[in-house]
Amino acid sequence: MKRALITGITGQDGSYLADFLLSKGYEVHGIIRRASTFNTSRIDHLYQDPHVHGVRLFLHYGDLADSVHLVKLLYNLQPDEIFHLGAQSHVRVSFEIPEYTADVTGIGTIRILEAIREAGVKPRFYQASSSEMFGKVQEVPQTEKTPFWPRSPYGVAKVFSYWATVNYRESYGLHASNGILFNHESPRRGETFVTRKISRAAARIKCGLDKALYLGNLDARRDWGYAPEYVEGMWLMLQQDRPDDYILATNETHSVREFVELAFERVGLDWQEFVKHDQRYERPAEVDLLIGDATKAKKTLNWEPQVRFEELVRIMVDADLALIESQREPAKSAG
């Protein structure tokens, strides 16, 4: 039985990756931060699954700012694969807490790479890189050869992590790969990220729970895919004989406005009656256009996305409608 360690297991990608690895027969370990409230909602179902019963899923308290604990954890676990997804991952927030973002998202990667060396383990290592590294894009579409020009503290930290991974691969012979993932969304996306913010608001406005949605730049264009498909791509990278860096993307670009239009159309509403502009959600430096070329991943990994933009929007809006309905059911029963 292979043993995998996931940083950021409670996030969108971490939870889907845990689902996927358990289905492959892995023993899965995750690092979670200690908090005064439970923050494991995205993976709680794994303990309730009659086929899993939590027997092969283990959570460990830890933090990417604590290098000593990382060394001890890796020494004790001896993982076959490490998926490093943990980060301060909100781009807009990174402008407000740049030092923390640099420490956790950037230096955190160095800490775990050093922990691998110090613990004397030889796992295959995946680093979650980001399309935000391209920022002010130097060519369209973006490939693995496109120069980086990050436009946020988050993007800068991810560029640091990318090159740290390459450096440790070249310096110490680590089987370390970067996955440059373009935007990938799902019903498990955090509620402060723009896609989930839109799908949730459309559902809540339709159900009479909210009256308006406040957004920043509607003209920003992104390459949006479906998160469960992207975590399979992460896994495929670590199954290769040679480590390398890959883009995962749909090679389509759509604006935030298009996402809004489709989401509100799904619930039968005119978005222009409900969507308002709020300057607070504008970034100091905007990334105007992202579109990725995943030719290398298709050729080498045999990976390509199946869920396209329109279907992604439907999946997210329908899930938020269903969530509202499920929350109403207990209230009806109680009444």
XYZ file of C-alpha atoms in Angstrom:
335
model
C 0.000 0.000 0.000
C 1.454 3.362 -1.051
C 1.535 6.121 1.549
C 0.878 9.728 0.540
C 1.155 12.953 2.527
C -0.934 15.961 1.536
C -0.341 19.484 2.787
C -3.491 21.562 2.437
C -5.712 18.468 2.664
C -8.675 20.472 3.979
C -8.745 22.723 0.903
C -10.599 22.167 -2.364
C -7.769 20.338 -4.135
C -6.587 18.490 -1.044
C -10.020 17.037 -0.384
C -10.505 15.852 -3.962
C -6.982 14.439 -3.989
C -7.701 12.526 -0.777
C -10.844 11.099 -2.410
C -8.830 10.078 -5.460
C -5.880 8.520 -3.619
C -8.134 6.530 -1.301
C -9.944 5.177 -4.359
C -6.519 4.052 -5.635
C -5.838 2.122 -2.435
C -3.429 4.588 -0.817
C -2.927 5.226 2.868
C -3.440 8.998 3.053
C -2.001 11.379 5.626
C -2.825 15.076 5.796
C -1.416 18.047 7.675
C -3.971 20.379 9.245
C -3.516 23.532 11.282
C -4.836 23.650 14.818
C -7.886 25.926 15.072
C -10.530 26.596 17.689
C -13.213 25.544 15.219
C -13.443 22.451 13.040
C -12.144 23.112 9.524
C -12.383 19.637 8.026
C -15.815 19.907 6.382
C -14.489 19.036 2.911
C -13.095 15.690 4.072
C -15.573 14.731 6.814
C -17.447 12.519 4.338
C -14.400 10.268 4.068
C -14.918 9.126 7.641
C -18.592 8.451 6.942
C -17.960 6.445 3.771
C -18.737 2.773 4.571
C -15.953 1.681 2.223
C -13.323 3.834 3.933
C -14.286 4.220 7.618
C -11.308 6.499 8.074
C -9.015 3.464 8.368
C -6.647 4.701 5.649
C -6.990 8.437 6.329
C -4.940 10.066 9.067
C -4.686 13.744 10.003
C -1.743 15.347 11.769
C -1.524 18.782 13.338
C 1.238 20.859 11.820
C 2.137 24.081 10.067
C 4.286 25.033 7.098
C 5.963 27.596 9.358
C 7.277 24.821 11.660
C 10.243 23.149 9.968
C 11.211 20.983 12.960
C 7.791 19.364 13.067
C 7.895 18.746 9.301
C 11.192 16.848 9.653
C 9.788 14.698 12.487
C 6.585 13.996 10.568
C 8.376 12.916 7.387
C 10.810 10.762 9.359
C 7.958 8.976 11.132
C 5.665 8.589 8.116
C 8.232 7.706 5.416
C 5.762 8.725 2.649
C 6.084 7.418 -0.905
C 4.542 10.584 -2.347
C 4.127 14.129 -1.056
C 1.586 16.497 -2.572
C 2.403 20.017 -1.431
C -0.840 21.992 -1.820
C -0.803 24.032 1.386
C -0.591 27.803 0.963
C -2.189 31.161 1.584
C -3.919 30.833 -1.768
C -6.177 33.870 -2.115
C -4.671 36.338 -4.593
C -6.552 39.448 -3.441
C -5.813 38.700 0.214
C -2.107 38.333 -0.583
C -1.953 42.093 -1.200
C -3.171 42.644 2.365
C -0.896 40.081 4.035
C 2.129 39.902 1.714
C 4.677 38.914 4.353
C 2.564 36.022 5.649
C 1.871 34.924 2.066
C 5.590 34.946 1.256
C 6.382 32.968 4.406
C 3.761 30.232 4.033
C 3.309 30.052 0.264
C 6.968 30.645 -0.621
C 9.307 29.736 2.244
C 6.938 26.932 3.287
C 7.994 25.051 0.163
C 11.680 25.366 1.082
C 10.864 24.068 4.566
C 9.228 20.909 3.261
C 11.939 20.338 0.647
C 14.579 20.684 3.365
C 12.560 18.393 5.621
C 12.733 15.717 2.910
C 16.523 15.979 2.931
C 16.872 16.150 6.710
C 14.556 13.180 7.298
C 16.477 11.085 4.787
C 13.336 10.024 2.913
C 13.040 9.726 -0.864
C 9.428 10.435 -1.795
C 8.155 11.715 -5.091
C 7.239 15.376 -4.567
C 4.531 17.478 -6.192
C 4.559 21.265 -5.909
C 1.304 23.121 -6.608
C 2.380 25.909 -8.913
C -0.085 28.423 -10.353
C -1.037 30.196 -13.556
C -0.806 33.406 -11.500
C 2.959 33.123 -11.999
C 2.430 34.237 -15.617
C 0.641 37.393 -14.460
C 1.335 40.000 -17.125
C 1.448 37.346 -19.800
C 4.353 37.380 -22.241
C 2.658 35.150 -24.822
C -0.770 33.670 -25.573
C -1.434 30.885 -24.809
C 0.968 30.195 -21.971
C 3.197 27.098 -22.125
C 5.841 25.572 -19.871
C 8.379 27.799 -21.685
C 6.536 31.103 -21.138
C 8.482 33.557 -18.891
C 6.887 34.406 -15.536
C 5.745 37.941 -14.666
C 3.747 37.653 -11.411
C 1.372 40.487 -10.507
C 0.617 39.742 -6.835
C 2.477 38.698 -3.686
C 0.827 35.295 -4.131
C 2.178 35.002 -7.672
C 5.639 36.081 -6.544
C 5.636 33.467 -3.764
C 4.545 30.776 -6.220
C 7.395 31.687 -8.588
C 9.782 31.257 -5.636
C 8.285 27.842 -4.883
C 8.476 26.799 -8.521
C 12.178 27.562 -8.826
C 12.920 26.097 -5.386
C 11.404 22.818 -6.583
C 13.440 22.901 -9.797
C 16.575 23.735 -7.814
C 16.176 20.852 -5.372
C 15.446 18.491 -8.270
C 18.646 19.540 -10.023
C 20.793 19.872 -6.904
C 19.787 16.782 -4.939
C 18.200 14.469 -7.498
C 14.726 14.669 -5.960
C 11.819 13.319 -7.973
C 10.152 16.740 -7.736
C 7.594 18.077 -10.225
C 5.713 21.356 -10.614
C 2.103 21.322 -11.723
C 1.273 24.737 -13.194
C -2.475 24.553 -12.772
C -4.725 27.145 -14.320
C -7.922 28.078 -12.472
C -9.868 24.994 -11.445
C -13.156 25.218 -9.616
C -15.854 23.072 -8.008
C -18.660 23.138 -5.435
C -15.920 22.763 -2.797
C -14.287 26.044 -3.806
C -14.001 28.517 -0.930
C -16.822 31.039 -0.737
C -14.495 34.049 -1.084
C -13.157 32.919 -4.487
C -14.936 34.646 -7.346
C -16.472 31.585 -9.044
C -17.995 30.200 -5.848
C -18.972 33.697 -4.788
C -20.948 33.988 -8.027
C -22.567 30.538 -7.983
C -23.510 30.880 -4.308
C -24.948 34.366 -4.800
C -27.005 33.304 -7.842
C -28.497 30.456 -5.826
C -29.148 32.577 -2.742
C -30.705 35.440 -4.724
C -32.938 32.950 -6.540
C -34.061 31.553 -3.183
C -34.706 35.018 -1.742
C -31.835 34.865 0.757
C -29.718 37.676 -0.759
C -30.513 40.761 -2.809
C -27.235 41.640 -4.548
C -23.759 40.422 -5.500
C -20.759 42.755 -5.260
C -17.784 42.096 -7.547
C -14.645 43.806 -8.808
C -13.271 43.485 -12.349
C -15.727 41.677 -14.640
C -13.407 41.822 -17.644
C -10.604 39.618 -16.265
C -10.332 36.448 -18.350
C -9.366 33.056 -16.971
C -8.877 29.472 -18.089
C -11.364 27.612 -15.864
C -11.421 23.837 -15.392
C -12.964 21.292 -13.006
C -10.919 20.553 -9.870
C -11.488 16.748 -9.603
C -9.934 16.304 -13.046
C -6.916 18.407 -12.125
C -6.014 16.373 -9.027
C -5.797 13.283 -11.231
C -3.268 15.229 -13.309
C -1.224 15.888 -10.144
C -1.127 12.168 -9.421
C -0.152 11.294 -12.987
C 2.894 13.586 -12.730
C 4.274 11.532 -9.858
C 3.735 8.255 -11.709
C 6.253 9.212 -14.400
C 9.784 7.785 -14.352
C 11.274 11.261 -14.715
C 10.159 14.376 -12.799
C 9.126 17.371 -14.895
C 6.909 20.463 -14.977
C 3.483 20.478 -16.600
C 0.654 22.887 -17.343
C -2.896 21.689 -16.694
C -5.478 23.860 -18.457
C -8.472 23.786 -20.822
C -6.976 26.091 -23.495
C -10.155 28.209 -23.315
C -10.508 31.640 -21.744
C -13.683 33.238 -20.403
C -14.385 36.474 -18.556
C -15.794 36.860 -15.067
C -18.759 38.512 -16.787
C -19.412 35.349 -18.799
C -19.382 33.305 -15.598
C -21.896 35.701 -14.050
C -24.162 35.605 -17.122
C -24.283 31.803 -17.218
C -24.761 31.437 -13.463
C -27.732 33.800 -13.324
C -29.148 32.392 -16.548
C -29.096 28.972 -14.853
C -31.476 30.254 -12.156
C -33.607 32.279 -14.584
C -32.507 35.745 -13.512
C -31.093 38.812 -15.292
C -27.663 39.299 -13.732
C -27.614 43.034 -14.448
C -30.409 43.569 -11.928
C -28.367 42.091 -9.073
C -24.632 42.484 -9.711
C -22.982 45.648 -8.364
C -19.415 46.883 -8.640
C -17.308 47.294 -5.496
C -13.879 48.901 -5.714
C -12.691 46.906 -2.698
C -12.506 43.780 -4.855
C -10.223 45.321 -7.466
C -6.584 44.219 -7.331
C -3.774 46.811 -7.217
C -2.275 45.015 -10.253
C -4.637 42.946 -12.386
C -3.965 39.802 -14.383
C -6.038 40.447 -17.488
C -5.789 37.212 -19.460
C -4.809 33.637 -18.704
C -5.102 30.725 -21.133
C -2.983 27.601 -20.874
C -1.664 25.141 -23.422
C -1.704 21.644 -21.884
C -0.265 19.884 -24.949
C 2.675 18.499 -22.962
C 0.365 16.995 -20.310
C -1.799 15.414 -22.996
C 1.190 13.916 -24.777
C 3.160 12.696 -21.752
C 0.494 12.089 -19.096
C -2.421 11.287 -21.422
C -4.349 13.946 -19.469
C -6.932 16.311 -20.883
C -9.966 18.018 -19.314
C -13.473 16.763 -20.022
C -15.638 19.302 -18.152
C -15.823 22.586 -20.056
C -16.810 26.071 -18.976
C -20.598 25.932 -19.399
C -20.855 22.572 -17.645
C -18.618 23.790 -14.822
C -20.923 26.745 -14.154
C -23.969 24.432 -14.151
C -22.307 22.035 -11.725
C -21.476 24.810 -9.277
C -24.829 26.614 -9.398
C -26.806 23.384 -9.099
C -24.676 22.321 -6.128
C -25.305 25.608 -4.337
C -29.036 25.337 -4.980
C -28.983 21.796 -3.578
C -26.989 22.990 -0.560
C -29.604 25.637 0.258
C -32.363 23.056 -0.077
C -30.560 20.596 2.207
C -30.145 23.312 4.843
C -33.845 24.122 4.637
C -34.953 20.512 5.132
C -33.867 20.252 8.804
C -35.611 23.566 9.483
C -38.839 22.226 7.954
C -38.525 19.018 9.970
C -37.965 20.989 13.162
C -41.023 23.093 12.441
